Amino acid sequence: MVTPPFLLHAPDGFFSTPVALAMWAATIAVLAISLRKAGEDLDERAVPLMGVMAAFIFAAQMFNFQIPGGTSGHLLGGVLAGVLLGPWAGTIVMACVVGVQGLVFQDGGLVSMGANIFNMGIVGTLGGFALYRIIAAALGGELKGRLPAAAIAAWVSVEAAAVLAAFQLALSDTTSLGAALVAMAGWHALIGIGEAVITVAALSFIAASRADLLEMRHMRPSRPRTALSGELP
Amino acid sequence: MKIVATVGFILALSLLPVGSFIAIGAAWAALVALSMAARIGPVRMVRASFVALPFAAAALPLLFTKDGDAIGTMDFGLFALTATWPGLIAVLTILFKSWVSVQAATMLIFTTRFHDLMHGFERLRLPRLMVAIISLMYRYLAVLTGESSRMMRARAARSAALPGAKRPSVRWQASVVGNMVGALFLRSYERSERVYVAMQARGYDGTMVRHEAPPLGLPGFAAIGSVAVALAAFELVAFLWLPRP
Amino acid sequence: MTGGASGAASARPAVDVDALTFTYPDGTHALRGVTARLERGEKVALIGPNGAGKSTFMLHLNGINVPQSGRVTVAGLSVDDRNARHVRALVGLVFQDPDDQLFSPTVREDVAFGPLHMGLPRAEVEARVQRALASVGLSGFEEKAPYHLSIGQRKRAALATVLSMDPEILVLDEPSAGLDPRGRRELINLLRELPHTMLVSTHDMRLVADVFPRTLIMDGGRVVADGPTAKLLTDGALLEQHGLELP
Amino acid sequence: MTGGASGAASARPAVDVDALTFTYPDGTHALRGVTARLERGEKVALIGPNGAGKSTFMLHLNGINVPQSGRVTVAGLSVDDRNARHVRALVGLVFQDPDDQLFSPTVREDVAFGPLHMGLPRAEVEARVQRALASVGLSGFEEKAPYHLSIGQRKRAALATVLSMDPEILVLDEPSAGLDPRGRRELINLLRELPHTMLVSTHDMRLVADVFPRTLIMDGGRVVADGPTAKLLTDGALLEQHGLELP
Ligand SMILES: Nc1ncnc2c1ncn2[C@@H]1O[C@H](COP(=O)(O)OP(=O)(O)OP(=O)(O)O)[C@@H](O)[C@H]1O
Ligand SMILES: Nc1ncnc2c1ncn2[C@@H]1O[C@H](COP(=O)(O)OP(=O)(O)OP(=O)(O)O)[C@@H](O)[C@H]1O
Ligand SMILES: [Mg+2]
Ligand SMILES: [Mg+2]
C-alpha cells in the first residue's frame, strides 16, 4: 500500500507557506541554470530524447519487488537520470517527472511541488551526479570504478532527500525534527540500498548491451533498431 | 487562469492559521459547489483525494510533542507519550488543509484537458523546452508504462514456485528490477530516436512550431484579479473574525 | 503431491475451462463465458479479431488473471490465487513482444530466471538452460545480450525462457508477428517438433493451417466456433462473420 | 519555383535512384549500390528478408539519410542536405510503429504538425487536417488522444499525419503489421484508393499480390529483382533464394 519513496512526494499542507515558497524560489533558480547549461550541449534531439526519457523514469518507477513485511521497493531514479543524461538534462527531466506526478497524478502537491522537485530532482540528480563524478574520478574513472560510485551516490541521494524533507517538515512546524529524522532518514537508509542495487544493475545492463551510451555525457544519434531490423553484424 | 486560481486557492489555504477549521470548511464547501457545477461527482473527487493519507504518519508525532493540556497518555513502559490539545489541533489542521488542497488540484485536472494545461503553462512563461518535454512525456507515458506493465506481467508469468522451495532473495529481486530498468531504458532510448526521425520527416528542425495560445486579454486579467481579491478577503476574514479553538 | 500433476493427470484434460468471465476494472467485459477443453498433447490455434479477448483468456491459464466467475483447471489443478504460483510451473506463457520477456543482460540469465525462481539447485538450472536453448536452436548463445539478437532469434530465446521451466502446456500469444517469411518457416518447424500441449493465438491464417489440427475462434469474449482446422478455415461465411479471412 | 516540382515534373520519374550506397557509422554496409526508378502514379512493393536494407533505403527518399555515394532524385529534385526540407514536403514517410509517428497529445496536433512546420497559415492548416482525416476515415477523431485509438485507427492516423502535407509520393514501412484480417482488408482498400505514387515495404505477401502491380526485391543491400508482381511472386526459386515465400 504505502510505497515508501513516495513519502518524499509531500502533499500540500505539510509545509508552511514560507518554507514552500522558499523552496520554490530555490528550485526555479536551479532549473533556470540547468536549462541554460543543458541548452549549451544538447542539439535538436533534446526534445524527443528528454521527453521520452522523462516518461521512461516514470515508467521505471513502476517496477517493484516484494520486501518481506508486505511493502514493496522500487527505483527513484535521480542518479540514474544524471548518469545517463548528464547532470543538467537529468535535472530537468526529473523536475518534469516530479511535476507531472504532482499535477496529473496527485502524487505530491502544487504549492509543495517546489520542495519536492528540490529534494528529489535537484538534490537527487545534480547532487547525486556530483558525488558520482567525484568518487568515480577517485576510483580511476574506469567502468569498474564507476559502478561503486553510482551505488554510493544513489544511496546518498535518497538519504539526503529524506533528511532534507525532514528538516523542511520540522521548519514548517509540522513535526519535530527528531521524530522526522528518525522516521525519514531511518526508513530511507533501507530504501537507499534498494536504489543502489537497482541503479548498479541497470547501469551494468546498459554497459553490457550498449556501452556506447555510457561513454558520452550527452548523446548523439546512433543506430535505431526497430522491432524488425533484424540480423546484426 | 485555472492554474493561477488553483495555486492561489491552495496558497490561501496554507496561509490559514492553526485551528481555522471553519475557514477550511468554508473553502471545502466552495470547492464542492464548484465541482457540482462542473458535474464531477464529489465522490470521485473525494476518492481521488485519499492519496494524501499515508502522509498523515509524518504529522502524527506532533500530537505528542506540542506542549499543552494533555488529552491522554499512552504508557509504553520505558517512555510515555502524552497527546495534547494543541497537538491534536495542529495535526487536524494539517490533515484538513492537505485534504482540501488535494481536492482542489484534483478538480483542476478533472476539468482541464491536458492540452489546455500546456497552453496555460506557456502563458505562465514556463520555458518552451519544458513545455515541449512535458507534452511528449505525457504522450509517451501511456506507451512506456504499457511496456513496463507487460514486462512485469512476463516476469510474473515465470515467477513459479514449487511447494516447499525457498523464496528468492530480496537482493536478487532488486537486481532483476535493475535489469528491467536497464532494458526499458534501451527500449525508450531507441524509441526516442525513432520519434526524432519521425519528427524530422515532417519538417522538425529543432524548434517546435505550435499554434500560439490565444492571448489572455482583458477578461482574463480581470478574472485573475477578482480571484485574487476574493482570496485576500477570505484570508482577512479567516484571520480576524472566524472563531478558532 | 498436491494433485499428482504429472502422473495421474494423463486421464484428465490438460486444460479445462468452464463458463469463464472476466471484466477489467474499467468495465470492459473482455470474457463473457468461455468454455473450452484441451486434451493432453493437443495443438490448438486460437483466432479472432483484435479485441476478441484472446490475450485476456491466455492470462487466465497461468494464474496471472484469476477467474471472476467460472472455473479454470490446468492438469487437474484448479487455478486460483492460492496455487497460481504452482500453476505457473505447469504452464509456460510466451508474450507477443520478445522484448517484454527478455530483461536480463545475457541469454543465459534470462533462460535461468524461471528455474532459479523455482528454487532449483544450480546444476539442475544449468542443465535446463542447456536443454532449452538446444531445443530452440540457440546453443552457444548463452553469453550474448538478448539485445544483440535478431528478431527471429529473440522470439526463439523468449520461448526458451519458458521451456527451461519444463512446462506441460505452452501458451503462445502471436508467435509469428514481425518475422520475415524465412523466420516464420523456422518457427513453424519448431512448433511442429515440440511435444507440448499447445494453445497459440495468431492472426496468421497460414500458420494456423500449417501447424494446428484444431482451431478455436473467439469473438466478443466468447468461443464462437471450435473444430477441426480443415473444416473451419474453409467456411468462408463463418470467417467473414468474425472479421477473418481464408488462409 | 526551385524546380517546378509539380508541373514540369510529369515527364520526369517520381523517384530515380542511382548506385546508392550507405554505410552506418558502426561499419554495417546497409546499401551496396541500389538503383531503381518509379514513374509517377506507380504503386510498387518492396520486399526482402529482415536486414535487407529496406528501411535504410526508404530513409533516403526523404532526405533523412543523404547519399554517401550515388544519387537520389525525387520529382526532379536531387536529394542533398541543402534541399532536404523541400524534399520532405514532397515525400510522405510513414513508419512501422504508429506510436513513433503519433507523438502529440491529440490527433489534430499530430496531423497539423507537418503543415505547421511548413509555415502554412492557420486556416489552411485546419483545412488540410480535415481533408487528411476524411481521406483515412477518421473525421471526428480530432480531439482524441492517440492512446485511445485501436491499432487499426492508429495506423490510419499515422497515414493522415503525412497526407496533410500533400505529398506527391508516399513511402510506407510495413503498414499492415499487427492488424487483424479485417483491419488489413480496410488498409488494402485505402491504399488502392489513394492516388499517390507509392513505395511500400512489407513482409505480407498477400498484401503485395493484392495492391501492387510491380515489386522490388532487396537482399544484402541491393535490388536483386524488379518486375511485375504476378511474375516475381510465382517464381518459387527466386523467392526461396531470398528467404521469401509464395503468397
Ligand atoms: N542505425 C543503424 N546503425 C547501424 N546499423 C544499422 C542501423 N540501422 C540498421 N542497421 C543495419 O543495416 C542493415 C539494414 O537494415 P534495415 O533496417 O534497412 O533492414 P530492413 O530491410 O528494413 O529489415 P526489416 O525487414 O527487419 O525491417 C541491417 O544489417 C541492420 O542491422
Ligand atoms: N488492461 C486492460 N484494461 C481494460 N481493458 C482491456 C485491458 N486489456 C485489454 N482490454 C480490453 O479487453 C478486450 C479484449 O482484449 P484482448 O487483448 O484480450 O484482445 P485480443 O483478442 O488479444 O486482441 P488482439 O488480437 O488485438 O491481441 C478489448 O476490448 C480490450 O480493449
Ligand atoms: Mg492479444
Ligand atoms: Mg525495416
mmCIF file of C-alpha atoms in Angstrom, chain B residues 146-147 150-163 165-168 172-173 176 179-180 183 186-187 190, chain C residues 2 59 62 64 85-86 88-89 93 95 97 99-101 103-105 110 113-114 116-120 147 161-162 165:
data_model
loop_
_atom_site.group_PDB
_atom_site.id
_atom_site.type_symbol
_atom_site.label_atom_id
_atom_site.label_comp_id
_atom_site.label_asym_id
_atom_site.label_seq_id
_atom_site.Cartn_x
_atom_site.Cartn_y
_atom_site.Cartn_z
ATOM 1 C CA GLY B 146 2.309 -0.169 -21.038
ATOM 2 C CA GLU B 147 5.711 -1.623 -21.792
ATOM 3 C CA ARG B 150 3.862 -6.026 -19.849
ATOM 4 C CA MET B 151 7.399 -6.668 -18.633
ATOM 5 C CA MET B 152 6.158 -7.137 -15.093
ATOM 6 C CA ARG B 153 3.476 -9.463 -16.348
ATOM 7 C CA ALA B 154 6.062 -11.513 -18.207
ATOM 8 C CA ARG B 155 8.114 -11.667 -15.029
ATOM 9 C CA ALA B 156 5.071 -12.811 -13.058
ATOM 10 C CA ALA B 157 4.364 -15.493 -15.647
ATOM 11 C CA ARG B 158 7.743 -17.031 -14.914
ATOM 12 C CA SER B 159 7.644 -16.486 -11.161
ATOM 13 C CA ALA B 160 6.703 -20.058 -10.383
ATOM 14 C CA ALA B 161 7.209 -21.679 -7.019
ATOM 15 C CA LEU B 162 7.460 -25.337 -6.258
ATOM 16 C CA PRO B 163 5.855 -26.314 -2.979
ATOM 17 C CA ALA B 165 11.125 -24.261 -2.180
ATOM 18 C CA LYS B 166 12.636 -21.170 -0.589
ATOM 19 C CA ARG B 167 11.825 -17.682 -1.761
ATOM 20 C CA PRO B 168 14.338 -15.817 -3.913
ATOM 21 C CA TRP B 172 18.297 -10.842 -6.324
ATOM 22 C CA GLN B 173 14.844 -9.424 -6.891
ATOM 23 C CA VAL B 176 16.220 -8.173 -11.541
ATOM 24 C CA ASN B 179 17.896 -5.258 -15.237
ATOM 25 C CA MET B 180 14.339 -4.479 -16.193
ATOM 26 C CA ALA B 183 16.104 -2.979 -20.631
ATOM 27 C CA LEU B 186 17.283 0.859 -24.064
ATOM 28 C CA ARG B 187 13.799 0.458 -25.480
ATOM 29 C CA GLU B 190 15.578 3.734 -29.232
ATOM 30 C CA THR C 2 -0.968 -31.543 -4.499
ATOM 31 C CA LEU C 59 -3.559 -14.801 -18.998
ATOM 32 C CA ASN C 62 -1.355 -19.330 -15.924
ATOM 33 C CA ILE C 64 -1.982 -14.027 -13.880
ATOM 34 C CA ARG C 85 2.448 -19.893 -8.478
ATOM 35 C CA HIS C 86 2.297 -23.635 -8.722
ATOM 36 C CA ARG C 88 2.992 -21.198 -13.451
ATOM 37 C CA ALA C 89 5.402 -24.097 -13.290
ATOM 38 C CA LEU C 93 3.227 -18.377 -21.285
ATOM 39 C CA PHE C 95 4.112 -13.000 -24.927
ATOM 40 C CA ASP C 97 6.810 -8.937 -27.985
ATOM 41 C CA ASP C 99 11.364 -7.510 -25.598
ATOM 42 C CA ASP C 100 8.762 -7.750 -22.841
ATOM 43 C CA GLN C 101 10.067 -11.141 -21.932
ATOM 44 C CA PHE C 103 15.020 -8.467 -19.463
ATOM 45 C CA SER C 104 18.415 -9.849 -18.466
ATOM 46 C CA PRO C 105 21.885 -8.835 -19.629
ATOM 47 C CA ASP C 110 17.039 -14.907 -18.910
ATOM 48 C CA PHE C 113 15.200 -16.916 -14.373
ATOM 49 C CA GLY C 114 12.264 -19.334 -14.175
ATOM 50 C CA LEU C 116 16.063 -20.074 -10.296
ATOM 51 C CA HIS C 117 12.787 -18.628 -9.116
ATOM 52 C CA MET C 118 11.502 -22.148 -8.595
ATOM 53 C CA GLY C 119 14.406 -22.665 -6.200
ATOM 54 C CA LEU C 120 16.115 -25.439 -8.186
ATOM 55 C CA TYR C 147 19.601 -7.005 -27.214
ATOM 56 C CA THR C 161 12.797 -18.863 -21.182
ATOM 57 C CA VAL C 162 9.647 -20.880 -20.536
ATOM 58 C CA MET C 165 10.703 -24.378 -16.612
#
